[in-house]
mmCIF file of C-alpha atoms in Angstrom:
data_model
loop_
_atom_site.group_PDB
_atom_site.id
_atom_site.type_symbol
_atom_site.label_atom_id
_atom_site.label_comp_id
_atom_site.label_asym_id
_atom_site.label_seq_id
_atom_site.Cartn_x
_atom_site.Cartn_y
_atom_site.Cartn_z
ATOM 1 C CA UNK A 1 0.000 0.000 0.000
ATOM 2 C CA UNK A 2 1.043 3.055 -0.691
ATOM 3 C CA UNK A 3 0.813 5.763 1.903
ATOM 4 C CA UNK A 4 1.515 9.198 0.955
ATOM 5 C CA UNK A 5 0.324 12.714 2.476
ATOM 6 C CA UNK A 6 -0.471 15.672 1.142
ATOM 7 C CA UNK A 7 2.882 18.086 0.632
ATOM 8 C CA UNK A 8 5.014 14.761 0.230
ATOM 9 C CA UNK A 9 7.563 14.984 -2.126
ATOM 10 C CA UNK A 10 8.384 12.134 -4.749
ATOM 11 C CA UNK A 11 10.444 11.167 -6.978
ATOM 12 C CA UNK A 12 9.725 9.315 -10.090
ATOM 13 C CA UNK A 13 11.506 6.520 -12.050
ATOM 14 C CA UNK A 14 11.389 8.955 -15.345
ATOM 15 C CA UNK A 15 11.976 12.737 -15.549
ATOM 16 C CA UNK A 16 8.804 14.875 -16.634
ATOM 17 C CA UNK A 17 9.567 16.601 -20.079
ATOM 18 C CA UNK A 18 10.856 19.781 -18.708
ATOM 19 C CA UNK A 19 13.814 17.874 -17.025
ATOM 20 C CA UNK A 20 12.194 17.872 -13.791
ATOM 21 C CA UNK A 21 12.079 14.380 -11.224
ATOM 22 C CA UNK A 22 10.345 16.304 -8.344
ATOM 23 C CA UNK A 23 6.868 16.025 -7.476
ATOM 24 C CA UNK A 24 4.556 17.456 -4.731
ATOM 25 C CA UNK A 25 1.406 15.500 -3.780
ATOM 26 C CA UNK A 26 -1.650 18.203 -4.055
ATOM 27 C CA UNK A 27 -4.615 15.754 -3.620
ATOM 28 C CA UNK A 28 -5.691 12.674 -2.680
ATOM 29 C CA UNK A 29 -8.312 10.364 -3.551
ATOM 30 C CA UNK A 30 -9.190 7.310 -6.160
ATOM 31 C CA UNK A 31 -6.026 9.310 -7.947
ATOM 32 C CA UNK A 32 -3.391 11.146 -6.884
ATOM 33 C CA UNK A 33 -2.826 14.968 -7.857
ATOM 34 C CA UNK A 34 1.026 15.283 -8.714
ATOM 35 C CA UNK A 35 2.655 18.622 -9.565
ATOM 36 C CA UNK A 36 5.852 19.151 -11.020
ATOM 37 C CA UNK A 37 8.148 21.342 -8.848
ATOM 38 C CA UNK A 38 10.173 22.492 -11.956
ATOM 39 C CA UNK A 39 7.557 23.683 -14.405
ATOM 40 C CA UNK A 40 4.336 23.596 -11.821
ATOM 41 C CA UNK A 41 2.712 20.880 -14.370
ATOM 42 C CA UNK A 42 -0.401 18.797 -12.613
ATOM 43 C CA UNK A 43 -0.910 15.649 -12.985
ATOM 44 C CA UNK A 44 -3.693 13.302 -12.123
ATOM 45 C CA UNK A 45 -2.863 9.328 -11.752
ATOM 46 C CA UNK A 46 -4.331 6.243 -10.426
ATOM 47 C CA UNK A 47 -2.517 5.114 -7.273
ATOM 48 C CA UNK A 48 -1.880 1.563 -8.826
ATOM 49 C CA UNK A 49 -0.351 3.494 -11.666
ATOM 50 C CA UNK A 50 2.039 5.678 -9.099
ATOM 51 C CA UNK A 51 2.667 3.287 -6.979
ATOM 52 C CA UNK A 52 4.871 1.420 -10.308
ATOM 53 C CA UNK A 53 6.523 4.613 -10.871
ATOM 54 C CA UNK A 54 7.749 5.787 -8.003
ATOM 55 C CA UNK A 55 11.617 5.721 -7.256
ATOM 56 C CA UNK A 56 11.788 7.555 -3.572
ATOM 57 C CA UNK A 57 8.922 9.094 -0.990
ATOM 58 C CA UNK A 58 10.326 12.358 1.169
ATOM 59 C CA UNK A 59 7.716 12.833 3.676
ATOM 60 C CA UNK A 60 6.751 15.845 4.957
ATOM 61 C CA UNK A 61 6.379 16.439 8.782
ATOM 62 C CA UNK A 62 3.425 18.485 10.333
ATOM 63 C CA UNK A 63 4.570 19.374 13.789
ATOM 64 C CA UNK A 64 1.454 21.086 15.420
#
């Protein structure tokens, strides 16, 4: 399963088109919202779908 917050970083097997690997999670749901941090693309992607492509999670931590 993959577990993944909103704000968590990833990075992806293959680079976006604009050269970027870095992606911020921006929704949750039946698919995940992805956005580029290079070019500030968005994505939409079924979690099944993610879950193959995903090379390394950074979490985020909320301290409240």
């Amino acid at each position: 399963m993959l577990r993944l917050e909103i704000g968590d970083r990833l990075i992806l097997k293959k680079k976006h088109a604009c050269g970027g690997e870095k992606w911020e999670v921006w929704r949750l749901g039946m698919d995940i919202g992805i956005k580029c941090l290079k070019c500030g693309r968005k994505l939409k992607i079924v979690r099944s779908e993610l879950k193959k492509t995903v090379k390394t999670i950074e979490s985020v931590l909320v301290t409240e």
